[in-house]
Amino acid sequence: MDSVNILEVARGAIGEKLSYELAAVVKNINDPNTKADAVRKLSITVSLKPDSERKNISMSTQVKSTLVPTNNIETSLWLTEDNGNPALVEMTPQIPGQMNMDGGEQEQPKIINIAKAI
């Protein structure tokens, strides 16, 4: 009998799953919305359950990756009123309508109207 690597059993499915999860880790590392130097993990769990005769062994393998979540998205809001109702207005870097150094115009801020409590 020829000896094989454990990743080759189950018709190579374990090795394929490992490659799939490794691709997910690399994609997460390349994502500019994640922390660059945070640790990512690949875990392989192999469970072996023999029968009562200790002859037939059922093997179950789980391959999973632990990825880094995307960075928080932050903005600043100003609490104000819009037509007498409470509203949150997203702060802009410049006065709306003002031209920036690149010749672009500052757009109007986003307004979130808050319903009054009854």
PDB file of C-alpha atoms in Angstrom:
ATOM      1  CA  MET A   1       0.000   0.000   0.000  1.00  0.00           C
ATOM      2  CA  ASP A   2       1.136   3.500  -0.788  1.00  0.00           C
ATOM      3  CA  SER A   3       1.095   5.983   2.071  1.00  0.00           C
ATOM      4  CA  VAL A   4      -0.666   9.318   1.510  1.00  0.00           C
ATOM      5  CA  ASN A   5      -0.983  12.591   3.357  1.00  0.00           C
ATOM      6  CA  ILE A   6      -4.131  13.014   5.478  1.00  0.00           C
ATOM      7  CA  LEU A   7      -5.133  15.987   3.268  1.00  0.00           C
ATOM      8  CA  GLU A   8      -5.484  13.554   0.357  1.00  0.00           C
ATOM      9  CA  VAL A   9      -8.158  11.289   1.908  1.00  0.00           C
ATOM     10  CA  ALA A  10     -11.884  11.813   1.244  1.00  0.00           C
ATOM     11  CA  ARG A  11     -10.970  12.120  -2.452  1.00  0.00           C
ATOM     12  CA  GLY A  12      -8.875  15.212  -1.677  1.00  0.00           C
ATOM     13  CA  ALA A  13     -11.804  17.139  -0.152  1.00  0.00           C
ATOM     14  CA  ILE A  14      -9.852  18.068   2.989  1.00  0.00           C
ATOM     15  CA  GLY A  15      -7.052  19.650   0.949  1.00  0.00           C
ATOM     16  CA  GLU A  16      -9.611  21.427  -1.242  1.00  0.00           C
ATOM     17  CA  LYS A  17     -11.411  22.847   1.803  1.00  0.00           C
ATOM     18  CA  LEU A  18      -8.074  23.963   3.259  1.00  0.00           C
ATOM     19  CA  SER A  19      -7.225  25.755  -0.007  1.00  0.00           C
ATOM     20  CA  TYR A  20     -10.678  27.387  -0.041  1.00  0.00           C
ATOM     21  CA  GLU A  21     -10.306  28.715   3.514  1.00  0.00           C
ATOM     22  CA  LEU A  22      -6.721  29.848   2.797  1.00  0.00           C
ATOM     23  CA  ALA A  23      -8.045  31.878  -0.159  1.00  0.00           C
ATOM     24  CA  ALA A  24     -10.582  33.519   2.194  1.00  0.00           C
ATOM     25  CA  VAL A  25      -7.761  34.427   4.610  1.00  0.00           C
ATOM     26  CA  VAL A  26      -5.620  35.932   1.839  1.00  0.00           C
ATOM     27  CA  LYS A  27      -8.609  37.914   0.546  1.00  0.00           C
ATOM     28  CA  ASN A  28      -9.188  39.232   4.087  1.00  0.00           C
ATOM     29  CA  ILE A  29      -5.495  40.188   4.395  1.00  0.00           C
ATOM     30  CA  ASN A  30      -5.692  42.097   1.088  1.00  0.00           C
ATOM     31  CA  ASP A  31      -8.901  43.932   2.105  1.00  0.00           C
ATOM     32  CA  PRO A  32      -7.936  47.576   2.858  1.00  0.00           C
ATOM     33  CA  ASN A  33     -10.956  47.800   5.189  1.00  0.00           C
ATOM     34  CA  THR A  34      -9.376  45.401   7.709  1.00  0.00           C
ATOM     35  CA  LYS A  35      -6.549  45.904  10.176  1.00  0.00           C
ATOM     36  CA  ALA A  36      -3.393  45.014   8.249  1.00  0.00           C
ATOM     37  CA  ASP A  37      -1.328  43.414  11.015  1.00  0.00           C
ATOM     38  CA  ALA A  38      -4.109  41.518  12.828  1.00  0.00           C
ATOM     39  CA  VAL A  39      -3.744  37.742  13.084  1.00  0.00           C
ATOM     40  CA  ARG A  40      -5.885  35.497  10.895  1.00  0.00           C
ATOM     41  CA  LYS A  41      -6.202  31.770  11.666  1.00  0.00           C
ATOM     42  CA  LEU A  42      -6.776  28.511   9.836  1.00  0.00           C
ATOM     43  CA  SER A  43      -7.977  25.652  12.027  1.00  0.00           C
ATOM     44  CA  ILE A  44      -8.240  21.998  11.050  1.00  0.00           C
ATOM     45  CA  THR A  45     -10.105  19.742  13.442  1.00  0.00           C
ATOM     46  CA  VAL A  46      -9.934  16.021  12.795  1.00  0.00           C
ATOM     47  CA  SER A  47     -12.300  13.866  14.878  1.00  0.00           C
ATOM     48  CA  LEU A  48     -11.824  10.094  14.918  1.00  0.00           C
ATOM     49  CA  LYS A  49     -14.600   7.876  16.318  1.00  0.00           C
ATOM     50  CA  PRO A  50     -13.927   4.126  16.431  1.00  0.00           C
ATOM     51  CA  ASP A  51     -16.683   1.521  16.633  1.00  0.00           C
ATOM     52  CA  SER A  52     -16.972  -0.850  19.584  1.00  0.00           C
ATOM     53  CA  GLU A  53     -14.671  -3.370  17.883  1.00  0.00           C
ATOM     54  CA  ARG A  54     -12.014  -0.663  17.323  1.00  0.00           C
ATOM     55  CA  LYS A  55     -11.799  -1.654  13.668  1.00  0.00           C
ATOM     56  CA  ASN A  56     -14.030   0.807  11.801  1.00  0.00           C
ATOM     57  CA  ILE A  57     -13.105   4.448  12.400  1.00  0.00           C
ATOM     58  CA  SER A  58     -15.329   7.306  11.328  1.00  0.00           C
ATOM     59  CA  MET A  59     -13.294  10.415  10.537  1.00  0.00           C
ATOM     60  CA  SER A  60     -14.838  13.879  10.441  1.00  0.00           C
ATOM     61  CA  THR A  61     -12.788  16.915   9.463  1.00  0.00           C
ATOM     62  CA  GLN A  62     -13.650  20.568   9.869  1.00  0.00           C
ATOM     63  CA  VAL A  63     -11.578  23.323   8.303  1.00  0.00           C
ATOM     64  CA  LYS A  64     -12.400  26.887   9.255  1.00  0.00           C
ATOM     65  CA  SER A  65     -10.837  30.295   9.046  1.00  0.00           C
ATOM     66  CA  THR A  66     -10.947  33.083  11.585  1.00  0.00           C
ATOM     67  CA  LEU A  67     -10.923  36.391   9.751  1.00  0.00           C
ATOM     68  CA  VAL A  68     -10.523  39.962  10.917  1.00  0.00           C
ATOM     69  CA  PRO A  69     -13.710  42.042  10.808  1.00  0.00           C
ATOM     70  CA  THR A  70     -13.780  45.153   8.680  1.00  0.00           C
ATOM     71  CA  ASN A  71     -12.818  48.436  10.313  1.00  0.00           C
ATOM     72  CA  ASN A  72     -15.460  50.570  11.989  1.00  0.00           C
ATOM     73  CA  ILE A  73     -16.929  53.336   9.852  1.00  0.00           C
ATOM     74  CA  GLU A  74     -17.148  56.603  11.715  1.00  0.00           C
ATOM     75  CA  THR A  75     -18.700  59.964  11.001  1.00  0.00           C
ATOM     76  CA  SER A  76     -19.718  63.002  13.031  1.00  0.00           C
ATOM     77  CA  LEU A  77     -23.312  64.101  13.493  1.00  0.00           C
ATOM     78  CA  TRP A  78     -24.732  67.373  14.732  1.00  0.00           C
ATOM     79  CA  LEU A  79     -28.011  67.368  16.693  1.00  0.00           C
ATOM     80  CA  THR A  80     -30.261  70.152  15.434  1.00  0.00           C
ATOM     81  CA  GLU A  81     -33.829  70.802  14.281  1.00  0.00           C
ATOM     82  CA  ASP A  82     -35.363  70.595  10.819  1.00  0.00           C
ATOM     83  CA  ASN A  83     -38.753  72.367  10.541  1.00  0.00           C
ATOM     84  CA  GLY A  84     -39.163  72.171  14.327  1.00  0.00           C
ATOM     85  CA  ASN A  85     -38.388  68.437  14.482  1.00  0.00           C
ATOM     86  CA  PRO A  86     -35.221  66.929  15.899  1.00  0.00           C
ATOM     87  CA  ALA A  87     -32.697  65.949  13.244  1.00  0.00           C
ATOM     88  CA  LEU A  88     -29.154  64.685  12.930  1.00  0.00           C
ATOM     89  CA  VAL A  89     -26.982  66.331  10.289  1.00  0.00           C
ATOM     90  CA  GLU A  90     -23.762  64.736   9.093  1.00  0.00           C
ATOM     91  CA  MET A  91     -20.882  67.166   9.461  1.00  0.00           C
ATOM     92  CA  THR A  92     -18.970  68.013   6.282  1.00  0.00           C
ATOM     93  CA  PRO A  93     -15.298  68.985   6.024  1.00  0.00           C
ATOM     94  CA  GLN A  94     -16.201  72.350   4.464  1.00  0.00           C
ATOM     95  CA  ILE A  95     -19.151  74.705   4.187  1.00  0.00           C
ATOM     96  CA  PRO A  96     -21.709  73.283   1.718  1.00  0.00           C
ATOM     97  CA  GLY A  97     -21.254  74.954  -1.676  1.00  0.00           C
ATOM     98  CA  GLN A  98     -17.655  75.954  -0.955  1.00  0.00           C
ATOM     99  CA  MET A  99     -15.012  74.965  -3.516  1.00  0.00           C
ATOM    100  CA  ASN A 100     -12.174  72.742  -2.319  1.00  0.00           C
ATOM    101  CA  MET A 101      -8.527  72.861  -3.432  1.00  0.00           C
ATOM    102  CA  ASP A 102      -9.209  70.353  -6.252  1.00  0.00           C
ATOM    103  CA  GLY A 103     -12.000  72.483  -7.724  1.00  0.00           C
ATOM    104  CA  GLY A 104     -14.816  70.272  -6.411  1.00  0.00           C
ATOM    105  CA  GLU A 105     -17.786  71.678  -4.572  1.00  0.00           C
ATOM    106  CA  GLN A 106     -18.779  70.534  -1.074  1.00  0.00           C
ATOM    107  CA  GLU A 107     -22.145  68.794  -1.342  1.00  0.00           C
ATOM    108  CA  GLN A 108     -25.037  69.373   1.038  1.00  0.00           C
ATOM    109  CA  PRO A 109     -24.883  67.352   4.268  1.00  0.00           C
ATOM    110  CA  LYS A 110     -27.045  64.288   4.830  1.00  0.00           C
ATOM    111  CA  ILE A 111     -29.991  64.911   7.194  1.00  0.00           C
ATOM    112  CA  ILE A 112     -31.621  62.211   9.318  1.00  0.00           C
ATOM    113  CA  ASN A 113     -35.036  63.350  10.554  1.00  0.00           C
ATOM    114  CA  ILE A 114     -36.013  61.924  13.927  1.00  0.00           C
ATOM    115  CA  ALA A 115     -39.695  61.218  14.582  1.00  0.00           C
ATOM    116  CA  LYS A 116     -41.084  62.972  17.648  1.00  0.00           C
ATOM    117  CA  ALA A 117     -42.099  60.739  20.537  1.00  0.00           C
ATOM    118  CA  ILE A 118     -45.876  60.578  20.984  1.00  0.00           C
TER     119      ILE A 118
END
